[in-house]
Short mmCIF file of C-alpha atoms in Angstrom, two decimals:
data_model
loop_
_atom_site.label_atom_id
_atom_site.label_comp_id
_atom_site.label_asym_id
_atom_site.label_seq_id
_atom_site.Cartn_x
_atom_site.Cartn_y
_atom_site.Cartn_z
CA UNK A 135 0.00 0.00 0.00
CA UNK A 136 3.06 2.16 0.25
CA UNK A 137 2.31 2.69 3.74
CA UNK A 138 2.41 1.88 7.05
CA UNK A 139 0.77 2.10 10.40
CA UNK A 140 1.99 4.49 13.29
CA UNK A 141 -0.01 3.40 16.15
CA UNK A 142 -1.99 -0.07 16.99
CA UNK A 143 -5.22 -0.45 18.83
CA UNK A 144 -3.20 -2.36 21.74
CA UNK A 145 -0.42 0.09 22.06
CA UNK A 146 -3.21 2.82 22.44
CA UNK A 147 -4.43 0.22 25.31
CA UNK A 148 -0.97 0.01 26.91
CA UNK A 149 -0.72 3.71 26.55
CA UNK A 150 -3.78 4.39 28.41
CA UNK A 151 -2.51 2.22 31.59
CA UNK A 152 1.28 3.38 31.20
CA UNK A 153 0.13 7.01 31.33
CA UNK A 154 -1.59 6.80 34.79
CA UNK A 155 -5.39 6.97 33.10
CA UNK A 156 -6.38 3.90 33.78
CA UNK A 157 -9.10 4.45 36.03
CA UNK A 158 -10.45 5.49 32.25
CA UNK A 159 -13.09 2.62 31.02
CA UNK A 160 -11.88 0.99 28.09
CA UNK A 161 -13.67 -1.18 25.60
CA UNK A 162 -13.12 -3.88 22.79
CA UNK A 163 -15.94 -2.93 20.47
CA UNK A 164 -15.41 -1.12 16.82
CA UNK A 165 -18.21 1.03 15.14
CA UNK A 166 -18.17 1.38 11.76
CA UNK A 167 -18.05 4.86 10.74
CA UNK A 168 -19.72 4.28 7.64
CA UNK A 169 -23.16 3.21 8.55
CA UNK A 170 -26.12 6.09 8.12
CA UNK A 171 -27.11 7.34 11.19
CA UNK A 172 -30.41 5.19 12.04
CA UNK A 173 -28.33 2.05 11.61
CA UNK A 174 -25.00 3.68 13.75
CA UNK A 175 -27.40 4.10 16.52
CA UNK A 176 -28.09 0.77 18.08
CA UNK A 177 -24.08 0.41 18.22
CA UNK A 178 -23.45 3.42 19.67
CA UNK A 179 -25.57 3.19 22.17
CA UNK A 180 -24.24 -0.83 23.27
CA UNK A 181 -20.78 1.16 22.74
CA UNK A 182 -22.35 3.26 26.06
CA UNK A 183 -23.64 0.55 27.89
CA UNK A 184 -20.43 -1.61 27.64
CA UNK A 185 -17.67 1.19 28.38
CA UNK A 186 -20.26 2.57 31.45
CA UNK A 187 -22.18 -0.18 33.53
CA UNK A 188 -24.82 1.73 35.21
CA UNK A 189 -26.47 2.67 31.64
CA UNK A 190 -27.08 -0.97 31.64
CA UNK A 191 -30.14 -1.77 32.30
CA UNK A 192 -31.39 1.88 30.53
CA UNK A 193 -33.84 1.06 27.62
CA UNK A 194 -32.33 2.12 24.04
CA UNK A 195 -35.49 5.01 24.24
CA UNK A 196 -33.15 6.62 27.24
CA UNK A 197 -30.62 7.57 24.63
CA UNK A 198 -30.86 10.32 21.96
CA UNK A 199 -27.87 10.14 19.32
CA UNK A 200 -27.08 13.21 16.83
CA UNK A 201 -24.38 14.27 14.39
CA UNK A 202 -22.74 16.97 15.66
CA UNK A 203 -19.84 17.63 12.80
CA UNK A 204 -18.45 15.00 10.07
CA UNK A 205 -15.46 16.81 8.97
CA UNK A 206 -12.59 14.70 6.85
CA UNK A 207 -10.91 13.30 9.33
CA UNK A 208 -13.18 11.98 12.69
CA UNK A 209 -16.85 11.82 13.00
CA UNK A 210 -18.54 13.28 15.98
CA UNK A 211 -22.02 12.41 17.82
CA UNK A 212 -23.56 13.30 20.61
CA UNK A 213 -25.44 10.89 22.81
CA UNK A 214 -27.66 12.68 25.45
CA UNK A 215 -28.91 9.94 28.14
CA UNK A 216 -32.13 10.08 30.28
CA UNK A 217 -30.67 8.85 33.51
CA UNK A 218 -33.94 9.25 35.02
CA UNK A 219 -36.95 11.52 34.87
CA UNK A 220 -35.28 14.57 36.54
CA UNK A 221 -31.61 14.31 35.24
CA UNK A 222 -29.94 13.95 31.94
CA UNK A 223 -26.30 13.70 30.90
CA UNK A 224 -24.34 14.29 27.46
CA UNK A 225 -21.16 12.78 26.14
CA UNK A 226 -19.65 13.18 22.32
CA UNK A 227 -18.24 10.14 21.09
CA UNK A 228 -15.78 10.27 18.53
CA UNK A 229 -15.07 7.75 15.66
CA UNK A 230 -11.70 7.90 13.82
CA UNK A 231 -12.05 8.57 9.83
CA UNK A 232 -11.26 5.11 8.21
CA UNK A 233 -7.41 4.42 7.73
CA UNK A 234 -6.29 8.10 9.95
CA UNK A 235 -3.89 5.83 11.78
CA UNK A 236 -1.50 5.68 8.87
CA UNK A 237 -0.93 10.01 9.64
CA UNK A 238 -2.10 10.28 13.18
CA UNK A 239 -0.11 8.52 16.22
CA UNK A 240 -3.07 7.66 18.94
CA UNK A 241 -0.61 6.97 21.52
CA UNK A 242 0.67 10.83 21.63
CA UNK A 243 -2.41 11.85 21.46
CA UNK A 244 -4.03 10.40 24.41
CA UNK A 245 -0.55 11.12 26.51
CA UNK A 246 -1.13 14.42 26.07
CA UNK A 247 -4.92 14.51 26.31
CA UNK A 248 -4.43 14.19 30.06
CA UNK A 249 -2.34 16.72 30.68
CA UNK A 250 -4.33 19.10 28.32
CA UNK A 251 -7.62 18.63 29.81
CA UNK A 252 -6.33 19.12 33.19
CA UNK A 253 -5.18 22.38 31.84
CA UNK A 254 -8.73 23.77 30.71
CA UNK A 255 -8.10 22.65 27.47
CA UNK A 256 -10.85 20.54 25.52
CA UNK A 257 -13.08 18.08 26.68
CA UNK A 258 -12.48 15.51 29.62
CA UNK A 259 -11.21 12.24 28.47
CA UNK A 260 -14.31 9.49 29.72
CA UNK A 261 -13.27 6.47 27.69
CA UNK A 262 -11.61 5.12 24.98
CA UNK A 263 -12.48 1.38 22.24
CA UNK A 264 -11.02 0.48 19.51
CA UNK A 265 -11.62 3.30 16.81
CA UNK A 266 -12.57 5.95 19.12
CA UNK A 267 -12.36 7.89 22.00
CA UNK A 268 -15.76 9.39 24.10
CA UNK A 269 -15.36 12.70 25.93
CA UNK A 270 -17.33 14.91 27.91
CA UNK A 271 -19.44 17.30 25.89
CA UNK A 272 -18.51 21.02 24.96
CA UNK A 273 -21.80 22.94 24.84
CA UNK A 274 -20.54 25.32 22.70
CA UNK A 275 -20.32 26.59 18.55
CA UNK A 276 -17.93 25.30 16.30
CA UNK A 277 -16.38 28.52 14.47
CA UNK A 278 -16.31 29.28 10.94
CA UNK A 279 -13.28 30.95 9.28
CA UNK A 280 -14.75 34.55 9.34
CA UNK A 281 -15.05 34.22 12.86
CA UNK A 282 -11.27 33.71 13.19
CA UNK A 283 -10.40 37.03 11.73
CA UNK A 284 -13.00 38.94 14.26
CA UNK A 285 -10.37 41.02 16.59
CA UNK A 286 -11.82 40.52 19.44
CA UNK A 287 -11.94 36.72 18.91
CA UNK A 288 -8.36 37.24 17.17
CA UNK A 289 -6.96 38.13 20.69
CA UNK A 290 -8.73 35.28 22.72
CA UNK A 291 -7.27 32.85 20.47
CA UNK A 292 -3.84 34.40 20.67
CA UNK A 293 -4.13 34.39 24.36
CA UNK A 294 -5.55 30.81 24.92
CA UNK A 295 -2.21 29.65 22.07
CA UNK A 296 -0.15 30.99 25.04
CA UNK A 297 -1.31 29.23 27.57
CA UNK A 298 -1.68 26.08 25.34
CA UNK A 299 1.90 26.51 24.72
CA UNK A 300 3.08 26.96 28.27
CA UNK A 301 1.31 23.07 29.15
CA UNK A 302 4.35 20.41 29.85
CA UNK A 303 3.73 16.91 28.89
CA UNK A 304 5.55 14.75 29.72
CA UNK A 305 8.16 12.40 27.56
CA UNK A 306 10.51 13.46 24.90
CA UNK A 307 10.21 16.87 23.94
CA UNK A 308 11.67 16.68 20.57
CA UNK A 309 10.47 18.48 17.77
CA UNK A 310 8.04 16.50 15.72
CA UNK A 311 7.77 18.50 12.63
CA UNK A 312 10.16 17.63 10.34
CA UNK A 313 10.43 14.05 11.57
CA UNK A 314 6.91 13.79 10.86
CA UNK A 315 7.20 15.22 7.36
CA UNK A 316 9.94 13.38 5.59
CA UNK A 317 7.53 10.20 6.93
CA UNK A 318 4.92 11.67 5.10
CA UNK A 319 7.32 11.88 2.13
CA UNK A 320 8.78 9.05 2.06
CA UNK A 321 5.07 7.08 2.61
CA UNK A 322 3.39 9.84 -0.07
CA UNK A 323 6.46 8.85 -3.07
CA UNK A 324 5.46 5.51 -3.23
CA UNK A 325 1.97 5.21 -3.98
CA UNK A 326 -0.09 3.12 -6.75
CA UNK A 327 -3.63 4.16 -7.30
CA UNK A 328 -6.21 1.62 -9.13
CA UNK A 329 -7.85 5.14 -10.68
CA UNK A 330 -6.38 5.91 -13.82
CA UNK A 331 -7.03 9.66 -14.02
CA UNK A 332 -5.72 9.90 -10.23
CA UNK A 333 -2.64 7.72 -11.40
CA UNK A 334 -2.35 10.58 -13.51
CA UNK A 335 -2.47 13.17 -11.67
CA UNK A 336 -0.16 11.75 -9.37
CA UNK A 337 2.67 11.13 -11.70
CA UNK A 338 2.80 14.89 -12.61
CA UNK A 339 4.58 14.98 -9.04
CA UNK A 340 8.16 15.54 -8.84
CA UNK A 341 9.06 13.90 -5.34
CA UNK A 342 12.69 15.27 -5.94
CA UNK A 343 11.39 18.47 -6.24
CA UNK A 344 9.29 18.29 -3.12
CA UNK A 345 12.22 16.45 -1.38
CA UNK A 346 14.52 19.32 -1.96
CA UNK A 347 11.82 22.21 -0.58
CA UNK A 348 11.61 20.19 2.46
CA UNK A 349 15.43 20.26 2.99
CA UNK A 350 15.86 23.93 1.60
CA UNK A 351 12.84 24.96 4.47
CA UNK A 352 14.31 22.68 7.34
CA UNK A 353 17.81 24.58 6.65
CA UNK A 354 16.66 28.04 6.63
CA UNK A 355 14.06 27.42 9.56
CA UNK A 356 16.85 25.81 12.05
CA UNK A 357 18.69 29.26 11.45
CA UNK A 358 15.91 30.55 13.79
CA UNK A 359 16.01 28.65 17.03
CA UNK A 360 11.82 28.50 17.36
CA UNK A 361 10.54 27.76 20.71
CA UNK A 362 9.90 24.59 20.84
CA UNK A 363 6.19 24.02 21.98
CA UNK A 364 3.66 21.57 22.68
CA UNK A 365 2.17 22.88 19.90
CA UNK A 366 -1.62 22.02 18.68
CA UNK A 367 -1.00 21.35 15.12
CA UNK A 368 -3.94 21.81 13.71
CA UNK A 369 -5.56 24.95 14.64
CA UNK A 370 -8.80 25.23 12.39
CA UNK A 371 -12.04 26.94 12.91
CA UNK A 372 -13.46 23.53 13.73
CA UNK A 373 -10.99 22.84 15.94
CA UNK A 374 -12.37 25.96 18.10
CA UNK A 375 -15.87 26.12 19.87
CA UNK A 376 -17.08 29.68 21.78
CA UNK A 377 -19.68 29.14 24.37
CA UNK A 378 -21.46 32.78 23.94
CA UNK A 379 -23.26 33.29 27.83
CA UNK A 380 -24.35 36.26 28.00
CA UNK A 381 -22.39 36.61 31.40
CA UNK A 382 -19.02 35.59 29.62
CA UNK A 383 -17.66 33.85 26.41
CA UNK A 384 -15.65 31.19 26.66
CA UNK A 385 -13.55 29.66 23.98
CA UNK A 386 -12.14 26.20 23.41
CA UNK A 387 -9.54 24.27 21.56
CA UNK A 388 -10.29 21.09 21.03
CA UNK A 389 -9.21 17.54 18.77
CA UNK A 390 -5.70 17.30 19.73
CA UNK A 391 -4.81 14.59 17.52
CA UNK A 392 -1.65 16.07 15.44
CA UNK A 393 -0.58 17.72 18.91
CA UNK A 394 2.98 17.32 19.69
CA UNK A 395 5.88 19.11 20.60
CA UNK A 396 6.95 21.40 17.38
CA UNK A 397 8.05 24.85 16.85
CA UNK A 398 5.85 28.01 18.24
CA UNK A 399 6.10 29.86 14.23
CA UNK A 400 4.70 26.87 13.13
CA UNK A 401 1.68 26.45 14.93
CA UNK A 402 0.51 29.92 14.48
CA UNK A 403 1.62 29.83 10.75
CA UNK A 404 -0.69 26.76 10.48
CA UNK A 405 -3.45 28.69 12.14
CA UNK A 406 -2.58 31.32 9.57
CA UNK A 407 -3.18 29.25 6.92
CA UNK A 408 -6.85 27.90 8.30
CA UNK A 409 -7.76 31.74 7.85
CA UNK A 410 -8.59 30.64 4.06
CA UNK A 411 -11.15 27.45 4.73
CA UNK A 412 -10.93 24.39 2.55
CA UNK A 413 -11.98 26.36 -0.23
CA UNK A 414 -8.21 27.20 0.35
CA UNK A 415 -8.76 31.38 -0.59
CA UNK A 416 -5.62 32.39 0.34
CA UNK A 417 -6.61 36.21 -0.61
CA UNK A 418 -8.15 35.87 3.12
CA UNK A 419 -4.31 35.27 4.92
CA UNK A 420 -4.15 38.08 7.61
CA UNK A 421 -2.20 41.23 6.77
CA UNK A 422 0.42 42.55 8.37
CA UNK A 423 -1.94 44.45 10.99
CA UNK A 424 -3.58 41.23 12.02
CA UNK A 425 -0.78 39.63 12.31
CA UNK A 426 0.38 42.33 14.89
CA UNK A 427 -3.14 42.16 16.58
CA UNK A 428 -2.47 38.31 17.06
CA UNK A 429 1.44 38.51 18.28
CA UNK A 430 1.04 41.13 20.69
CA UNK A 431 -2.06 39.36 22.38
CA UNK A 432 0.21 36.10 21.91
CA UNK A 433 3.92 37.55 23.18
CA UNK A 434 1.93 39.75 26.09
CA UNK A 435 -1.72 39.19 27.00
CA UNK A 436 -1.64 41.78 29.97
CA UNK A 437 -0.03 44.49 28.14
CA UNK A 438 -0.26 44.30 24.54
CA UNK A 439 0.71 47.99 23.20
CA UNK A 440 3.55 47.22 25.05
CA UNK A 441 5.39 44.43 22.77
CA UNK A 442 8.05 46.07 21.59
CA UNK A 443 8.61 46.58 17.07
CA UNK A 444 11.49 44.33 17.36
CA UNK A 445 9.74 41.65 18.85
CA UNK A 446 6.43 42.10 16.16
CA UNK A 447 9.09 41.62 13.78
CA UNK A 448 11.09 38.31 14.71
CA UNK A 449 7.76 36.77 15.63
CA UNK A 450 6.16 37.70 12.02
CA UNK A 451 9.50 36.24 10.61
CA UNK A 452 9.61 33.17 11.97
CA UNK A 453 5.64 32.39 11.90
CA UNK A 454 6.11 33.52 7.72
CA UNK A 455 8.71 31.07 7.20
CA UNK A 456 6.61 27.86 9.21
CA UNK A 457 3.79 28.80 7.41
CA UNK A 458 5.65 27.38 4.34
CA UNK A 459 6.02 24.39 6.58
CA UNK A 460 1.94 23.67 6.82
CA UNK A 461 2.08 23.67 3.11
CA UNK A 462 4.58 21.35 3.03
CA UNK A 463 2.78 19.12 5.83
CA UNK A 464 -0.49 19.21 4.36
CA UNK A 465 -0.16 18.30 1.09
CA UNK A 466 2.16 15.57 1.80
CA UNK A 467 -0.68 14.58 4.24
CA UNK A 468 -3.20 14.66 1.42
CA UNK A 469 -1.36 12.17 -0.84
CA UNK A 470 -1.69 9.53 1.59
CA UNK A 471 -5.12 10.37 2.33
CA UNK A 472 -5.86 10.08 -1.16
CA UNK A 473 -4.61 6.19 -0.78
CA UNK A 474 -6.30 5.47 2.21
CA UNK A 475 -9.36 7.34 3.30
CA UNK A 476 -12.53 6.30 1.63
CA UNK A 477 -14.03 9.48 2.63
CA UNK A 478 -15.29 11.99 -0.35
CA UNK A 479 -12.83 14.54 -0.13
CA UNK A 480 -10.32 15.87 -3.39
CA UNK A 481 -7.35 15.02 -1.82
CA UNK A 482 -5.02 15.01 -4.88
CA UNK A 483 -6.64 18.38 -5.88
CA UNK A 484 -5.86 19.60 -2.15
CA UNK A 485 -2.68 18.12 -2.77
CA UNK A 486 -1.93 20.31 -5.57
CA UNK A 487 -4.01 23.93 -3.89
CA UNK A 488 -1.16 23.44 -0.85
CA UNK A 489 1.69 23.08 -2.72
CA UNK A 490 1.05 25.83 -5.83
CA UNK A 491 1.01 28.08 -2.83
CA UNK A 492 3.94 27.18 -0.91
CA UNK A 493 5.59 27.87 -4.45
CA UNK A 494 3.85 30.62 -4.93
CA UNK A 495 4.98 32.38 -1.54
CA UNK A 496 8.27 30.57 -1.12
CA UNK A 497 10.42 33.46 -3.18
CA UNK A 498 9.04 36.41 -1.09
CA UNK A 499 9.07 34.59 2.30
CA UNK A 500 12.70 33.31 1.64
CA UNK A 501 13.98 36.56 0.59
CA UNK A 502 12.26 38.26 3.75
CA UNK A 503 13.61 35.66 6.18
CA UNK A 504 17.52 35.99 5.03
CA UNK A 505 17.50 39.75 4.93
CA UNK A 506 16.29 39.46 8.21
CA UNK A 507 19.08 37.06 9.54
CA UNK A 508 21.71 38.29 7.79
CA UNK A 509 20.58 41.96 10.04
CA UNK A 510 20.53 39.62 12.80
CA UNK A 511 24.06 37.85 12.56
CA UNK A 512 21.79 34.06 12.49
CA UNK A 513 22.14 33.97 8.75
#
């Protein structure tokens, strides 16, 4: 398949007792992610009743199940339960896409998922089976890409990065990044395809060419000496809910799944890049002034005025540069989605919109980032 596995259904098991979770019910059973709704029902709700015993003996008319998002990747529901008359409980249970385990490693995920959630971050980990996790549920909006460039909402999600960045998990704290990409490319260079006109497609792909932009990048972005982060990854408007009370908002990051440690630029570059949807409009990247908005609510969320034009500066440097990275990542990522997920989704094609525009900003954000170390005695 020119591909290969990076986590295992046991190992995730393992994980879960290693990491000090294991009070955390845990359960054989697989769904399968494919079945309509009316059908996924019945299985979800045995899923319940065998990861949480006193739902037992509940009749299947207790339990209400709804889609709350199918996005490309996971598949989430919510299952509200009638405990009784008086009280009633939710939880979202979330099925992994088909085949994500050949890009996503489960095992770092639910290490970090701890430590995350007992941060504020996300929703409380409740259980875990075979191709999914359940967690407690957010009652909140998922955001849209215009929301993201609101100021005000800007700032909150500069401020919350912070914190998100300041979380320790525990482990190795090497940076993931560019040991996760050249897996991608060497897994991505070596694919057949059984469609002719995607067989195509794919041979117009020089993996030389890509090869050597991933090399060129690395080079230039070691110059900088990024904080390294336990960085989110993967920073979308979906990825972000706001609970609007009228007393006070309150906004979460959630899906942690590509979280590891990785370099601060990069992380914010990737949220950069979200700014444009998957309708991929890049005409909608923030301008310089947002940028600033974001950075000084990132570098100081007490005093913002009071970041200094030098600091604006090597921040907007270094996040320009790792934003060629998440073009890089993502359409390497693509390719081998395009092999293995049987989800409806243009992957080639998405292959192809993150790459043209890596090339198409690589000359500007190149030139920008050596002037600037060569001023700076790094270069």
């Amino acid at each position: 398949m020119g591909a290969e596995k990076i986590w295992d259904a046991k190992e995730v098991a393992e994980e879960v007792r290693e990491n000090g979770i294991s009070d955390i019910p845990s359960s054989s059973l697989t769904v399968d992610i494919s079945l309509p709704l009316p059908q996924l029902k019945p299985h979800i709700i045995g899923l319940c009743k065998d990861l949480f015993k006193n739902w037992l003996q509940l009749d299947e008319s207790c339990f209400l199940v709804e889609t709350v998002s199918g996005g490309i990747t996971n598949l989430l529901l919510k299952v509200s339960v009638r405990e009784d008359n008086a009280h009633e409980v939710s939880i979202t249970v979330r099925l992994y896409g088909p085949n994500t385990e050949y890009v996503i490693d489960r095992q770092r995920e639910l290490q970090a998922i701890k430590y995350l959630s007992a941060a504020g971050f996300g929703a409380r980990l409740l259980g875990v089976f075979e191709n999914g996790m359940v967690q407690s549920f957010i009652d909140a909006r998922t955001l849209s890409p215009p929301d993201m460039r609101k100021p005000k909402l800007a700032a909150e999600i500069a401020r919350q990065l912070r914190k998100f960045h300041q979380v320790q998990i525990p482990g190795s704290q090497e940076p993931q990044l560019w040991i996760d990409i050249f897996k991608f490319l060497e897994k991505a260079s070596v694919l057949k395809f059984e469609d002719s006109e995607k067989q195509r497609m794919y041979d117009t792909i020089s993996f030389e060419e890509v090869g050597n932009a991933v090399v060129e990048l690395k080079d230039l972005t070691d110059l900088f000496n990024a904080p390294v982060v336990f960085a989110h990854n993967d920073l979308l408007s979906g990825n972000l809910m706001l609970n609007e009370d009228e007393v006070a908002e309150k906004l979460y990051f959630i899906d942690f799944e590509y979280g590891s440690y990785s370099y601060r630029g990069y992380d914010i570059g990737n949220h950069f890049n979200e700014y444009a949807g998957f309708d991929c409009d890049y005409s909608l990247y923030p301008d310089k002034d947002a940028q600033d908005l974001f950075f000084r609510h990132y570098l100081q969320p007490d005093k913002p005025q009071e970041v200094s034009d030098e600091d604006l500066k090597a921040l907007f440097i270094e996040t320009d540069s790792y934003m060629l990275a998440s073009h890089l990542y993502w359409a390497l990522w693509a390719l081998i989605q395009a092999k293995m997920s049987p989800i409806d989704f243009n992957y080639l094609g998405y292959f192809f919109l993150r790459y043209n525009e890596y090339k198409r900003r690589k000359e500007g954000c190149f030139s920008l980032a050596r002037s600037y170390l060569a001023q700076s005695g790094s270069g």
